[in-house]
XYZ file of C-alpha atoms in Angstrom:
382
model
C -106.689 -18.185 -112.918
C -106.836 -19.968 -109.501
C -106.239 -17.725 -106.329
C -102.927 -17.951 -104.618
C -102.634 -20.417 -101.749
C -102.924 -19.014 -98.410
C -99.557 -18.364 -96.396
C -98.507 -21.107 -94.182
C -98.615 -20.536 -90.393
C -94.816 -20.555 -90.229
C -94.477 -17.901 -93.000
C -96.906 -15.598 -91.244
C -95.350 -16.014 -87.912
C -91.895 -15.230 -89.332
C -93.218 -12.079 -91.077
C -94.860 -10.886 -87.797
C -91.439 -11.409 -86.023
C -89.649 -9.492 -88.627
C -92.003 -6.579 -88.522
C -91.744 -6.411 -84.716
C -87.948 -6.531 -84.923
C -87.964 -3.811 -87.542
C -90.205 -1.581 -85.503
C -88.106 -2.228 -82.326
C -84.971 -1.381 -84.154
C -86.529 1.722 -85.792
C -87.943 3.225 -82.663
C -84.715 2.514 -80.755
C -82.609 4.432 -83.372
C -85.042 7.162 -83.450
C -85.025 7.441 -79.557
C -81.178 7.486 -79.328
C -81.033 10.046 -82.143
C -83.483 12.330 -80.381
C -81.603 12.128 -77.052
C -78.246 12.619 -78.834
C -79.444 15.570 -80.632
C -81.042 17.099 -77.551
C -77.806 16.563 -75.633
C -75.805 18.290 -78.401
C -78.145 21.147 -78.568
C -77.890 21.592 -74.925
C -74.018 21.493 -75.068
C -73.942 23.989 -77.830
C -76.295 26.245 -76.066
C -74.297 25.969 -72.765
C -71.208 26.707 -74.804
C -72.478 29.833 -76.284
C -73.680 31.048 -72.926
C -70.285 30.271 -71.423
C -68.587 32.193 -74.096
C -70.638 35.383 -73.609
C -70.296 35.142 -69.957
C -66.539 34.630 -70.311
C -66.282 37.728 -72.494
C -67.805 39.775 -69.790
C -65.235 38.873 -67.086
C -62.479 41.299 -66.370
C -59.801 38.634 -65.791
C -56.446 38.812 -67.580
C -55.010 35.686 -69.060
C -52.909 33.731 -66.437
C -54.015 35.861 -63.570
C -53.719 34.519 -60.129
C -56.856 32.617 -59.415
C -55.625 30.429 -56.440
C -58.000 32.119 -54.100
C -61.028 30.477 -55.482
C -60.204 27.247 -53.420
C -59.976 29.063 -50.171
C -63.723 29.090 -49.779
C -65.134 26.825 -46.942
C -68.384 26.360 -48.749
C -66.998 24.485 -51.643
C -66.016 20.831 -52.003
C -63.263 20.230 -54.420
C -63.567 16.303 -54.505
C -67.254 16.459 -55.200
C -66.770 18.973 -58.027
C -64.110 17.069 -59.889
C -64.955 13.480 -59.134
C -67.180 12.882 -62.187
C -64.850 14.376 -64.682
C -61.903 12.500 -63.366
C -63.745 9.304 -63.398
C -64.913 9.834 -66.947
C -61.394 10.753 -68.210
C -59.744 7.857 -66.067
C -57.373 10.239 -64.406
C -57.266 8.071 -61.365
C -55.231 5.520 -63.385
C -52.940 8.268 -64.500
C -52.464 9.429 -60.909
C -51.746 5.943 -59.714
C -49.251 5.249 -62.427
C -47.502 8.495 -61.582
C -47.274 8.154 -57.678
C -46.146 4.540 -57.822
C -42.826 6.034 -59.064
C -42.374 7.922 -55.936
C -39.488 6.696 -53.721
C -37.422 7.816 -50.891
C -37.945 11.417 -49.509
C -41.114 12.591 -51.498
C -42.554 16.190 -51.697
C -45.952 16.731 -53.285
C -46.669 20.383 -54.108
C -50.182 21.539 -55.041
C -51.389 18.563 -53.126
C -54.924 19.883 -52.763
C -57.155 17.550 -50.709
C -54.758 14.736 -50.800
C -56.277 13.043 -53.842
C -52.906 11.135 -54.559
C -52.598 9.714 -50.995
C -54.223 6.360 -51.838
C -51.745 5.714 -54.695
C -48.555 6.087 -52.829
C -46.437 2.966 -51.676
C -47.009 3.603 -48.092
C -47.481 -0.107 -47.026
C -43.979 -1.323 -45.793
C -44.977 -4.827 -46.165
C -46.121 -5.101 -49.806
C -43.609 -2.635 -51.234
C -40.177 -3.749 -52.138
C -37.370 -2.106 -50.250
C -36.152 -0.078 -53.241
C -39.659 1.283 -53.845
C -40.527 2.444 -50.409
C -41.202 6.017 -49.260
C -39.154 7.296 -46.421
C -40.793 10.586 -45.707
C -43.608 12.654 -47.215
C -44.220 16.272 -47.384
C -47.575 17.645 -48.639
C -47.819 21.264 -49.591
C -50.565 23.465 -50.910
C -51.366 27.207 -50.880
C -54.958 26.589 -49.483
C -55.131 25.976 -45.804
C -58.511 24.357 -46.053
C -57.298 21.817 -48.690
C -54.249 20.994 -46.517
C -56.535 20.401 -43.608
C -58.636 18.084 -45.612
C -55.606 16.188 -46.848
C -54.396 15.703 -43.257
C -57.783 14.340 -42.263
C -57.800 11.965 -45.177
C -54.338 10.630 -44.272
C -55.382 10.024 -40.745
C -58.374 8.300 -41.797
C -56.213 5.998 -44.022
C -53.946 5.271 -41.081
C -56.849 4.517 -38.658
C -58.330 1.770 -41.188
C -54.926 0.248 -41.788
C -53.590 -2.703 -39.724
C -50.995 -1.627 -37.155
C -48.145 -3.554 -38.885
C -48.913 -2.143 -42.362
C -49.180 1.587 -41.178
C -46.660 4.062 -42.689
C -44.054 4.814 -39.956
C -42.178 7.579 -41.902
C -42.120 11.221 -41.311
C -45.325 12.967 -42.619
C -45.644 16.791 -42.683
C -48.356 19.101 -44.105
C -47.171 22.629 -45.122
C -49.375 25.464 -45.956
C -47.958 28.266 -48.355
C -46.229 28.907 -51.599
C -43.497 26.252 -52.242
C -41.617 28.701 -54.497
C -40.897 30.665 -51.367
C -37.338 29.513 -50.446
C -38.230 30.015 -46.522
C -41.209 27.658 -46.604
C -39.817 24.174 -47.395
C -36.515 23.282 -46.156
C -34.266 21.158 -48.500
C -33.294 17.870 -46.879
C -29.898 16.422 -46.933
C -29.471 15.006 -50.392
C -32.697 16.810 -51.559
C -36.068 15.228 -52.323
C -35.674 12.000 -54.290
C -39.202 12.545 -55.774
C -41.412 15.780 -56.336
C -45.080 15.179 -57.433
C -47.323 17.822 -58.793
C -50.709 16.868 -60.410
C -52.990 19.708 -61.989
C -51.116 22.521 -60.255
C -49.278 24.493 -63.004
C -52.610 25.676 -64.298
C -53.243 27.551 -61.185
C -50.003 29.312 -60.982
C -49.251 32.857 -62.147
C -45.486 32.208 -62.715
C -45.195 28.467 -63.244
C -41.806 28.704 -64.858
C -40.234 30.185 -61.622
C -42.057 27.589 -59.531
C -40.627 24.694 -61.701
C -37.123 26.021 -61.400
C -37.617 26.047 -57.654
C -38.570 22.407 -57.722
C -35.452 21.840 -59.709
C -33.489 23.048 -56.802
C -35.244 21.108 -54.169
C -35.012 17.899 -56.028
C -31.781 15.629 -55.493
C -29.219 16.791 -58.054
C -27.170 14.455 -60.348
C -24.491 12.614 -58.356
C -25.903 13.726 -55.068
C -26.030 10.880 -52.513
C -29.637 10.211 -51.418
C -30.754 9.924 -47.768
C -33.938 8.375 -48.702
C -33.609 5.595 -51.218
C -30.655 3.415 -49.942
C -31.801 2.458 -46.594
C -29.150 -0.153 -45.999
C -28.413 -2.089 -42.789
C -29.054 0.922 -40.462
C -32.770 1.102 -41.597
C -33.090 -2.716 -41.170
C -31.992 -2.516 -37.539
C -34.513 0.216 -36.844
C -37.448 -1.812 -38.182
C -39.792 -3.624 -35.826
C -39.070 -7.232 -35.147
C -42.464 -8.285 -36.353
C -41.798 -6.464 -39.781
C -38.505 -7.992 -40.070
C -39.903 -11.440 -39.876
C -42.388 -10.845 -42.686
C -39.900 -9.109 -44.990
C -38.213 -12.124 -46.174
C -34.628 -11.749 -47.385
C -34.270 -8.246 -46.108
C -31.247 -9.127 -44.009
C -29.403 -10.871 -46.767
C -30.270 -8.027 -49.154
C -28.949 -5.517 -46.783
C -25.792 -7.404 -46.218
C -25.143 -7.758 -49.881
C -25.795 -4.018 -50.561
C -23.435 -3.175 -47.741
C -20.563 -5.319 -49.287
C -21.061 -3.947 -52.795
C -21.557 -0.117 -51.751
C -17.892 0.779 -52.413
C -17.980 -0.900 -55.896
C -21.327 0.617 -56.916
C -21.010 4.047 -55.639
C -18.425 5.488 -58.227
C -20.566 4.025 -61.200
C -23.788 5.157 -59.767
C -22.502 8.638 -59.204
C -21.503 8.858 -62.912
C -24.916 7.404 -64.275
C -27.129 9.081 -61.724
C -29.412 11.618 -63.181
C -30.781 13.054 -59.832
C -34.198 12.935 -58.381
C -37.489 12.851 -60.310
C -40.126 15.497 -60.915
C -43.405 13.863 -61.801
C -46.085 16.163 -63.433
C -49.570 15.436 -64.384
C -51.158 18.507 -66.077
C -53.738 19.736 -68.308
C -53.376 22.359 -71.167
C -53.422 23.112 -74.794
C -54.367 20.357 -77.383
C -52.844 18.993 -80.572
C -55.852 20.318 -82.403
C -56.828 23.895 -83.214
C -60.548 23.472 -82.838
C -60.044 22.226 -79.127
C -57.709 24.964 -78.469
C -60.319 27.476 -79.696
C -62.881 25.961 -77.311
C -60.389 26.228 -74.399
C -59.478 29.791 -75.233
C -63.200 30.788 -75.524
C -63.974 29.304 -71.974
C -60.669 29.896 -70.296
C -61.744 32.983 -68.336
C -64.976 31.274 -67.075
C -63.248 28.100 -66.065
C -60.450 30.132 -64.361
C -63.053 32.144 -62.455
C -65.052 28.954 -61.347
C -62.272 26.434 -60.729
C -59.172 28.495 -60.148
C -57.070 27.190 -63.052
C -56.074 28.194 -66.620
C -56.925 25.041 -68.785
C -55.283 26.533 -71.937
C -51.826 27.096 -70.965
C -48.944 25.851 -73.221
C -47.443 23.233 -70.866
C -44.766 22.301 -73.395
C -43.533 25.839 -73.536
C -43.518 26.180 -69.689
C -41.433 23.038 -69.250
C -38.970 24.193 -71.953
C -38.595 27.640 -70.334
C -37.966 26.101 -66.887
C -34.884 24.351 -68.224
C -35.539 21.031 -66.617
C -34.560 17.812 -68.507
C -37.425 15.821 -69.927
C -36.946 12.187 -69.518
C -40.361 11.037 -70.637
C -43.558 12.721 -71.984
C -47.066 11.373 -72.710
C -50.190 13.035 -73.749
C -53.816 11.906 -73.562
C -57.508 13.185 -74.249
C -56.685 14.940 -77.612
C -53.275 16.075 -76.166
C -54.914 18.107 -73.304
C -53.466 15.930 -70.560
C -49.711 15.902 -70.073
C -47.710 13.420 -68.089
C -44.036 14.345 -67.565
C -41.061 12.675 -65.805
C -38.445 15.439 -65.469
C -34.898 15.636 -64.040
C -32.824 18.498 -62.809
C -30.539 20.301 -65.170
C -26.962 20.298 -63.997
C -25.847 22.889 -66.345
C -28.592 25.204 -64.978
C -27.434 24.462 -61.440
C -23.818 25.236 -62.298
C -24.783 28.471 -63.965
C -26.806 29.714 -60.945
C -23.815 28.818 -58.687
C -21.450 30.713 -60.863
C -23.854 33.780 -60.739
C -23.970 33.551 -57.015
C -20.272 33.244 -56.650
C -19.805 36.209 -58.991
C -22.233 38.354 -56.960
C -20.536 37.329 -53.652
C -17.106 38.196 -54.934
C -18.134 41.505 -56.493
C -19.989 42.457 -53.235
C -16.898 41.451 -51.166
C -14.638 43.516 -53.409
C -16.913 46.459 -52.999
C -16.836 46.126 -49.308
C -13.021 45.895 -49.391
C -12.638 48.886 -51.564
C -15.001 50.875 -49.255
C -12.886 49.857 -46.230
C -9.679 50.828 -47.720
C -10.963 54.184 -48.769
C -12.283 54.746 -45.211
C -8.966 53.625 -43.544
C -7.073 56.179 -41.558
C -4.186 57.686 -43.599
C -5.611 57.124 -47.059
C -6.055 60.049 -49.473
C -9.816 59.917 -49.474
C -9.993 59.937 -45.680
C -7.732 62.811 -45.584
C -9.719 64.958 -48.166
C -13.075 64.086 -46.906
C -13.430 66.347 -43.914
C -14.162 69.485 -46.038
C -16.901 67.785 -48.055
C -19.532 68.333 -45.265
C -19.262 72.112 -46.047
């Protein structure tokens, strides 16, 4: 039997290329698998270590851990930058803050991570989307100082004509304290809070306070409808660039009487915009959060396993819209004040005032000269 013919040069070249491709693919898959398995092993080991460390901490659930961010040696932005970029939270912050209009209050403002997302440019922002005033509040004096420096840096690097000319205030303290933040005429048109509920020991009472500070349904706003008065106060150079502003102001001034009754009826009040993190849709994620909750709260000053839905429900605020991301652990809320809750609080306040006034009247009548009690009271001292 004659020997087989030798392979042609083309066949041998194709076989060599196929062998090289297979080797490259095989070793690449092995390398990726080794790296992935090593990373998963590291994550599992870290998780077990964190669980053990968390169990040793004497820290009750939902304890006040806000003091963790009053340390000068820590840099909050550096510690959360990577995780926020990875989870695309910057996009969520921007979408939320773009809804802020009129008189704006941001609580739990931290170092001012949301400042870059607000509509502060009067030239590129439509008149009905502009911000008139901005109040930033946080419990940490260090963070408020950093937020103020960040705002000043933004203003310094902005053209003079595009700088924000509204009132800006930075307030340190607990916003739930009624003496800290004064409610403006007409209330705040927008209240923003991002990643703040997780750090609060009593978030329900805090949200109810926000429901009092926000503009109520039917209440006339002093920050959204600027009208002709605000147009006259603007600089001449800005008026030239803002095309159609005078015509828009005249038209709004003519139709104010016609629109006002209808807007009063359909107005739902100001908005409370929340971006929070908490419990997930899935049980295995919640177990992971529960096992690491103490350690996370001890390090970062927040409880990442709170039931945000239950907190919102207990606050009594009206949910206009809700979205959840990242397996349900990130919450995005648009809330409105509850007019029934406001009316009930007014009734209770009126009832208390009436009862106290009645008690004062009864005491005064009893102590009046000539009354039976005043006549018989002289011997009781004996």
